[in-house]
mmCIF file of C-alpha atoms and ligand atoms in Angstrom:
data_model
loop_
_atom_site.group_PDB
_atom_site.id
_atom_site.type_symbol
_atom_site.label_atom_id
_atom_site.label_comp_id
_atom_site.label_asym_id
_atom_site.label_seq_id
_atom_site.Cartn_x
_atom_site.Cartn_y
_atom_site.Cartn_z
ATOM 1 C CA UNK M 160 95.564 162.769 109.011
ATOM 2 C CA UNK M 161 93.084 165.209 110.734
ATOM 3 C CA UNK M 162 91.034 162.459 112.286
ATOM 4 C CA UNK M 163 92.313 160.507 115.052
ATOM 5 C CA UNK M 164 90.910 157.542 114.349
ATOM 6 C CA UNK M 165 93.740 157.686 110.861
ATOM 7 C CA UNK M 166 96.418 157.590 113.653
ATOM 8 C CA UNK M 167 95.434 153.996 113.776
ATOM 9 C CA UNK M 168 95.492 152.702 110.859
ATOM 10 C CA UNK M 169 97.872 149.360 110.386
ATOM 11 C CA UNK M 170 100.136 149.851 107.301
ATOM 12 C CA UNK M 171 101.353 146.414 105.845
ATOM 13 C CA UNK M 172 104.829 146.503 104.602
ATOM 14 C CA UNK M 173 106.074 143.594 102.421
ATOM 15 C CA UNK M 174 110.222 142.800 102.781
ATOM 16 C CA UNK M 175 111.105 142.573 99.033
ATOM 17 C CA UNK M 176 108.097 140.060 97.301
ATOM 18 C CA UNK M 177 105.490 139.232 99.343
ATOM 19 C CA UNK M 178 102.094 137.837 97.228
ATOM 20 C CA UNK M 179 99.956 140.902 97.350
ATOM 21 C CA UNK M 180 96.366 138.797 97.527
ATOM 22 C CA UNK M 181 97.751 137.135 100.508
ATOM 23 C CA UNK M 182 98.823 140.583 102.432
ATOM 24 C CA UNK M 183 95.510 141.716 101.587
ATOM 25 C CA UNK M 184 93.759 139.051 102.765
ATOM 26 C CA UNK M 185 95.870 139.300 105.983
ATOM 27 C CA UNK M 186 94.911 143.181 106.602
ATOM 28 C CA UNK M 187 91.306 142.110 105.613
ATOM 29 C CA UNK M 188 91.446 139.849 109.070
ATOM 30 C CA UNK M 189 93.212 142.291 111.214
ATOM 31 C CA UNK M 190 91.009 144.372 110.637
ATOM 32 C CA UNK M 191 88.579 142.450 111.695
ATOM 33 C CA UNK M 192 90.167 141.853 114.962
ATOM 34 C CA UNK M 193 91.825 145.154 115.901
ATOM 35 C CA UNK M 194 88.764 147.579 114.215
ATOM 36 C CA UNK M 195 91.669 149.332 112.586
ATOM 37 C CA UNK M 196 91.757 149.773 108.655
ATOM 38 C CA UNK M 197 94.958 148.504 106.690
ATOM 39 C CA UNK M 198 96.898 149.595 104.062
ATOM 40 C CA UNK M 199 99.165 147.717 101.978
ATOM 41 C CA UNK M 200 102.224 149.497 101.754
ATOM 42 C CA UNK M 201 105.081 149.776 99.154
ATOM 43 C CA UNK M 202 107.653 146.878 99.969
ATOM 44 C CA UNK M 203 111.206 148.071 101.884
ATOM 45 C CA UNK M 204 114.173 146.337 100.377
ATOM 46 C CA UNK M 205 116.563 143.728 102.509
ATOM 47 C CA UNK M 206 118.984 142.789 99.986
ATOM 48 C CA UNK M 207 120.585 139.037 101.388
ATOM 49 C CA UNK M 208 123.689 141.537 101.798
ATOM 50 C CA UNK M 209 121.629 142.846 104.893
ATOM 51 C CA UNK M 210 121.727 139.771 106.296
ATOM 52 C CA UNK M 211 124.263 137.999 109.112
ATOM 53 C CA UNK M 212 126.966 136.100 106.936
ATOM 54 C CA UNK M 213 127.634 133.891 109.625
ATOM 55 C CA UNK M 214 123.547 133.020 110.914
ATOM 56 C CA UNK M 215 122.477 133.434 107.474
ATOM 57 C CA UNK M 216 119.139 135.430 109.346
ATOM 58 C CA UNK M 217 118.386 138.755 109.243
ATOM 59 C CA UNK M 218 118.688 140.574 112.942
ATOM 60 C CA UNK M 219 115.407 142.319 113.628
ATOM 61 C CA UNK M 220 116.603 145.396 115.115
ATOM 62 C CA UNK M 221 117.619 146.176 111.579
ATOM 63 C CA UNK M 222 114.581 145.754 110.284
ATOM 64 C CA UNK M 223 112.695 147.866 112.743
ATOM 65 C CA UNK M 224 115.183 150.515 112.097
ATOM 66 C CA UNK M 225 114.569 149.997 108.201
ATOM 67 C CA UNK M 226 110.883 150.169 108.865
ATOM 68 C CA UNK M 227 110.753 153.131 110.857
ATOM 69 C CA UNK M 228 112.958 155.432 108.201
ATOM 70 C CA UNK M 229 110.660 154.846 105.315
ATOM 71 C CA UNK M 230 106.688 154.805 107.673
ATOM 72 C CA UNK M 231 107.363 157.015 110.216
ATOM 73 C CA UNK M 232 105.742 156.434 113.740
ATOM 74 C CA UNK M 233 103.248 159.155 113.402
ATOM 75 C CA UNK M 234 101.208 157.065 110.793
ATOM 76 C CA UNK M 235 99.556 154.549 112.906
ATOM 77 C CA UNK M 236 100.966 150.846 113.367
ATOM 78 C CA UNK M 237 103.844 149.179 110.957
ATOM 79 C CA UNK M 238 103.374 145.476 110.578
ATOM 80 C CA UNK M 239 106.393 144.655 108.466
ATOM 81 C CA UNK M 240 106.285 140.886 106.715
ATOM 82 C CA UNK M 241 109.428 138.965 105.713
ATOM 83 C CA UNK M 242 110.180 135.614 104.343
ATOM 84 C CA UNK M 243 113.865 136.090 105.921
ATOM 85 C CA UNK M 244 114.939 134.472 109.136
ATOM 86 C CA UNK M 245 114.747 136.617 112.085
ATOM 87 C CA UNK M 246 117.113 136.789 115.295
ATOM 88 C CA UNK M 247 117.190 139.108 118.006
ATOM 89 C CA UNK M 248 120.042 139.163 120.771
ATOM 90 C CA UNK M 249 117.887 137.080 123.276
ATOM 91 C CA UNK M 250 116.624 134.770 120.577
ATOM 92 C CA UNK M 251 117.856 132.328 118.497
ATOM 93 C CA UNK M 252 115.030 133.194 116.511
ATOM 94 C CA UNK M 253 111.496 134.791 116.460
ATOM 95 C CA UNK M 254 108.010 133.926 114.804
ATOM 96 C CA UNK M 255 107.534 138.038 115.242
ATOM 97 C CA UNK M 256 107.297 140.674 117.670
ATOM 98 C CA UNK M 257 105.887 144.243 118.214
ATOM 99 C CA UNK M 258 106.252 147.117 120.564
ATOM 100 C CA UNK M 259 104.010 149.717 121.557
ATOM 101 C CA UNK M 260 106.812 152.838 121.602
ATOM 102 C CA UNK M 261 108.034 152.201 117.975
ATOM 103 C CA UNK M 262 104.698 150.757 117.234
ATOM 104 C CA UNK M 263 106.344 148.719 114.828
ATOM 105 C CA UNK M 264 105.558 144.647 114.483
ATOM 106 C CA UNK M 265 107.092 141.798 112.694
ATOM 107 C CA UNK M 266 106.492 139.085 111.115
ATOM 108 C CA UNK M 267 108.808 136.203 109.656
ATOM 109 C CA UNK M 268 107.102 133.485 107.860
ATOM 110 C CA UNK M 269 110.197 131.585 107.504
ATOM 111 C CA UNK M 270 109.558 129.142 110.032
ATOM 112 C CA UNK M 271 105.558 129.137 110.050
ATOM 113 C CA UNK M 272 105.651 127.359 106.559
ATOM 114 C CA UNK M 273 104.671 123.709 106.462
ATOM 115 C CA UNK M 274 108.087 122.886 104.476
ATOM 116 C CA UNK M 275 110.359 124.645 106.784
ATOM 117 C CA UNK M 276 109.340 121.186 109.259
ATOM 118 C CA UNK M 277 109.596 118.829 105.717
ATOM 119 C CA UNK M 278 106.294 118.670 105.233
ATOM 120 C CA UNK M 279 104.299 119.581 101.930
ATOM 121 C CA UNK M 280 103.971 123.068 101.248
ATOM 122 C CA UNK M 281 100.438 124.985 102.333
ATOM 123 C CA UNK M 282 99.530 127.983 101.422
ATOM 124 C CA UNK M 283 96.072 127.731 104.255
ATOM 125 C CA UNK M 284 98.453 126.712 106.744
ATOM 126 C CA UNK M 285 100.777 129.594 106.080
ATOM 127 C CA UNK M 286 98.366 131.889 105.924
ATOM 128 C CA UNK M 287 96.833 130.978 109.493
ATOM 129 C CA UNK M 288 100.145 130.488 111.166
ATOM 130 C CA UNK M 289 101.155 133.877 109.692
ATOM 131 C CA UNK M 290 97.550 135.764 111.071
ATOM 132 C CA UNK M 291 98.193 134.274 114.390
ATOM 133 C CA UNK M 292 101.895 135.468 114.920
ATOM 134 C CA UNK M 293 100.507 139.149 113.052
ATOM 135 C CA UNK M 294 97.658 139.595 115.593
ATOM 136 C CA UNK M 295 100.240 138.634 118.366
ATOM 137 C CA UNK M 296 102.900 141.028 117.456
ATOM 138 C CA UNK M 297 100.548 143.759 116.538
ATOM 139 C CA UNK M 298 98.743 143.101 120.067
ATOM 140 C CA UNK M 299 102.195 143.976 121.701
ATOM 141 C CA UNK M 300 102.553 147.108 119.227
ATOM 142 C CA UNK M 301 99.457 148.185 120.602
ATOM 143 C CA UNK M 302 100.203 147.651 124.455
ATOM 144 C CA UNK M 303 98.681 143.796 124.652
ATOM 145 C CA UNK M 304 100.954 141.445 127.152
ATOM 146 C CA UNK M 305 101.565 138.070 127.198
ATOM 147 C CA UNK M 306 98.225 136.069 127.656
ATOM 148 C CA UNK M 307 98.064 133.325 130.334
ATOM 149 C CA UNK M 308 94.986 131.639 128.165
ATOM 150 C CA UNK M 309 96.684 129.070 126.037
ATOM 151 C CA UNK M 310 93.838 129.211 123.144
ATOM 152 C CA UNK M 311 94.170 133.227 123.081
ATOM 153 C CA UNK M 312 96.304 135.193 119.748
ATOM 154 C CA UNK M 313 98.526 136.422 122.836
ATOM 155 C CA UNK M 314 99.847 133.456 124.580
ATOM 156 C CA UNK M 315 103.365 133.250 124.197
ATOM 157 C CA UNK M 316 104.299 130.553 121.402
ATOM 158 C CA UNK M 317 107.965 129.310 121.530
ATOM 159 C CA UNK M 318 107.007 126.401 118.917
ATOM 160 C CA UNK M 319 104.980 125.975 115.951
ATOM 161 C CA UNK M 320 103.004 123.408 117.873
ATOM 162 C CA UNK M 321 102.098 125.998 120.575
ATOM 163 C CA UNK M 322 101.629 128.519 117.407
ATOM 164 C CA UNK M 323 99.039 125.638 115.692
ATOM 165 C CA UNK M 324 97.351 125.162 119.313
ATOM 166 C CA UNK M 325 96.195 128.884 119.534
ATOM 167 C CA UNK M 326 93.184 130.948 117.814
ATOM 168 C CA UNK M 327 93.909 134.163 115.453
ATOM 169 C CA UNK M 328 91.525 135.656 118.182
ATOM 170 C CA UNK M 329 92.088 137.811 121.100
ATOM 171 C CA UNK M 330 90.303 136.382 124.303
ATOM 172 C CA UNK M 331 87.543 138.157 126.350
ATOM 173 C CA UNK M 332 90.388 139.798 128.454
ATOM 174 C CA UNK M 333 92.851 140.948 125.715
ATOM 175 C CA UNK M 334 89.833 141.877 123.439
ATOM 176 C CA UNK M 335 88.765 144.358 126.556
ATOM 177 C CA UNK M 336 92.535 145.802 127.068
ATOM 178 C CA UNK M 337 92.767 146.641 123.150
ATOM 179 C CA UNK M 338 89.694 148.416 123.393
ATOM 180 C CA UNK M 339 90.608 150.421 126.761
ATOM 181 C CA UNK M 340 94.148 151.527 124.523
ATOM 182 C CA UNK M 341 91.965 152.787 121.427
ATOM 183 C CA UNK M 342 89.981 154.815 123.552
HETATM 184 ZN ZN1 LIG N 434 94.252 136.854 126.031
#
């Protein structure tokens, strides 16, 4: 931890089971995009206990506070994944979300799988959905705002049709802004 550039690394933490090829084929793209290397981390349990009895979802402070007791702040970015529901007290629910003085993200995949709509499970589809709301709410984690550019990883996505409609890219803009905040 000498280095600075370790103080950016992006440690992946499965909730419970997540499939470990896919997690590593996640951090393999974020990567990519954010020029930051990834770890896969040892999972954080949730037991269904954890959960609202009454929403059946899982709020999300509580996961950001779960998050930040076991991968402390001081070791880069926390992109935790879950297969739970999440809520937040403005939301009903939320595809993810990150923020750059925990520098802890989310993601829930609950609602970016193909069956949650009744359609036939894919694991491609899953997988892309999932990247797209990742480089999102690590994009906040790292300082990134809302994006105006409706094709852009940081436009604001309220549906899984405006999720579909956007690349697992940063624009020009964004791309420039994450930069400026690693330097
Ligand atoms: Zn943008």
């Amino acid at each position: 931890m000498s280095s600075g550039n370790s103080r950016e690394q992006i440690s992946i933490v499965p909730v419970n089971s997540i499939d470990a090829s896919f997690l590593t084929r996640l951090g393999l793209c974020l990567e990519e995009r954010f020029l930051a290397p990834f770890l896969v981390r040892a999972p954080v349990r949730m037991p269904k206990t954890a959960l609202n009895g009454v929403r059946g979802q899982l709020f999300a402070g509580a996961l950001v506070a779960r998050l930040a007791t076991s991968y402390p702040p001081k070791e880069g970015y926390v992109l935790g994944i879950t297969d739970y529901d999440l809520y937040k007290t403005s939301a009903r629910y939320i595809f993810g979300e990150g923020d750059p003085v925990t520098r802890i993200a989310l993601v829930s995949r609950h609602r970016l799988s193909p069956d949650f709509y009744g359609e036939q499970p894919d694991e491609n589809v899953l997988f892309q959905r999932t990247l797209k709301e990742a480089v999102r709410s690590i994009g906040h984690a790292f300082g990134l705002h809302n994006c105006l550019n409706q094709r852009c990883a940081m436009h604001h996505a309220d549906s899984i049709f405006e999720t579909d409609n956007r690349l697992s890219h940063l624009c020009d803009g964004c791309e420039k802004r994450a930069r400026a905040q690693r330097s």
